[in-house]
Amino acid sequence: MSEQLLLDLLNSTPVTEDVLESPEAGLAWLTEHDQPASLDEWRTLLEVRGVLQDVVRGARSPAALARFVDGVSYRTALGDAEFGWTLDAPAGRVAAARAVLTWNSLRASARVRPCANDECRLFLIDHSKANKARWCSMAVCGNRMKARRHYERTRRAAVA
């Protein structure tokens, strides 16, 4: 499973720029993530991104993702000393299926979540032992939210 593929896909629509906006950008993104680069893959990636973002935010049911993994399976890949698994997905849905399957593998542990900063549109995959990470970035969102809470506490204390 590719956690980086999933996280990069979820975070591909920040406030300022959509990195998948044009076919050229989408094909480059797919290539950078070692996925099949075709217009069908790009179109499906745009669709699955919106659905995944809604599902992670709790706005849609996980059942909405079913169409992206319909007909997908794993094949055994035998080697000299070991074997592995190869994703077998219909053309045009390989990257989307990988993203959905990765999300599903992380779902049980609730490791994929939106940033706790209401003004942020990014997501995070929590790798902390306690599974309590809240911010996409401690340096940016975490610091802003902690500074905001501190300001509100000190302002209330000054008024009282």
mmCIF file of N, CA and C in Angstrom, residues 36 38-45 68 89-97:
data_model
loop_
_atom_site.group_PDB
_atom_site.id
_atom_site.type_symbol
_atom_site.label_atom_id
_atom_site.label_comp_id
_atom_site.label_asym_id
_atom_site.label_seq_id
_atom_site.Cartn_x
_atom_site.Cartn_y
_atom_site.Cartn_z
ATOM 1 N N PRO A 36 0.238 4.447 -13.524
ATOM 2 C CA PRO A 36 0.004 4.562 -14.968
ATOM 3 C C PRO A 36 -0.502 5.971 -15.296
ATOM 4 N N SER A 38 -2.399 8.097 -17.744
ATOM 5 C CA SER A 38 -3.295 8.203 -18.894
ATOM 6 C C SER A 38 -4.398 9.186 -18.533
ATOM 7 N N LEU A 39 -5.099 9.658 -19.525
ATOM 8 C CA LEU A 39 -6.201 10.593 -19.259
ATOM 9 C C LEU A 39 -7.297 9.927 -18.431
ATOM 10 N N ASP A 40 -7.552 8.643 -18.688
ATOM 11 C CA ASP A 40 -8.560 7.922 -17.895
ATOM 12 C C ASP A 40 -8.135 7.833 -16.431
ATOM 13 N N GLU A 41 -6.858 7.538 -16.192
ATOM 14 C CA GLU A 41 -6.354 7.484 -14.810
ATOM 15 C C GLU A 41 -6.530 8.846 -14.141
ATOM 16 N N TRP A 42 -6.183 9.917 -14.846
ATOM 17 C CA TRP A 42 -6.289 11.269 -14.296
ATOM 18 C C TRP A 42 -7.741 11.617 -13.965
ATOM 19 N N ARG A 43 -8.654 11.332 -14.887
ATOM 20 C CA ARG A 43 -10.077 11.633 -14.646
ATOM 21 C C ARG A 43 -10.608 10.871 -13.430
ATOM 22 N N THR A 44 -10.257 9.596 -13.339
ATOM 23 C CA THR A 44 -10.704 8.789 -12.207
ATOM 24 C C THR A 44 -10.065 9.286 -10.919
ATOM 25 N N LEU A 45 -8.824 9.711 -10.986
ATOM 26 C CA LEU A 45 -8.134 10.249 -9.815
ATOM 27 C C LEU A 45 -8.847 11.494 -9.297
ATOM 28 N N PHE A 68 -14.759 2.416 -7.202
ATOM 29 C CA PHE A 68 -13.347 2.550 -7.564
ATOM 30 C C PHE A 68 -12.563 1.259 -7.350
ATOM 31 N N ALA A 89 -6.015 -4.261 -11.454
ATOM 32 C CA ALA A 89 -7.135 -3.318 -11.526
ATOM 33 C C ALA A 89 -7.402 -2.967 -12.978
ATOM 34 N N PRO A 90 -8.659 -2.673 -13.298
ATOM 35 C CA PRO A 90 -8.988 -2.265 -14.660
ATOM 36 C C PRO A 90 -8.219 -1.016 -15.063
ATOM 37 N N ALA A 91 -7.837 -0.938 -16.320
ATOM 38 C CA ALA A 91 -7.137 0.239 -16.835
ATOM 39 C C ALA A 91 -7.966 1.492 -16.544
ATOM 40 N N GLY A 92 -7.300 2.533 -16.137
ATOM 41 C CA GLY A 92 -7.971 3.784 -15.830
ATOM 42 C C GLY A 92 -8.363 3.915 -14.373
ATOM 43 N N ARG A 93 -8.163 2.837 -13.573
ATOM 44 C CA ARG A 93 -8.536 2.888 -12.151
ATOM 45 C C ARG A 93 -7.442 2.378 -11.234
ATOM 46 N N VAL A 94 -6.234 2.231 -11.730
ATOM 47 C CA VAL A 94 -5.158 1.659 -10.923
ATOM 48 C C VAL A 94 -4.810 2.577 -9.744
ATOM 49 N N ALA A 95 -4.524 3.841 -10.008
ATOM 50 C CA ALA A 95 -4.140 4.781 -8.938
ATOM 51 C C ALA A 95 -5.294 4.982 -7.963
ATOM 52 N N ALA A 96 -6.499 5.094 -8.480
ATOM 53 C CA ALA A 96 -7.672 5.282 -7.619
ATOM 54 C C ALA A 96 -7.859 4.074 -6.715
ATOM 55 N N ALA A 97 -7.731 2.884 -7.265
ATOM 56 C CA ALA A 97 -7.881 1.661 -6.464
ATOM 57 C C ALA A 97 -6.807 1.595 -5.391
#
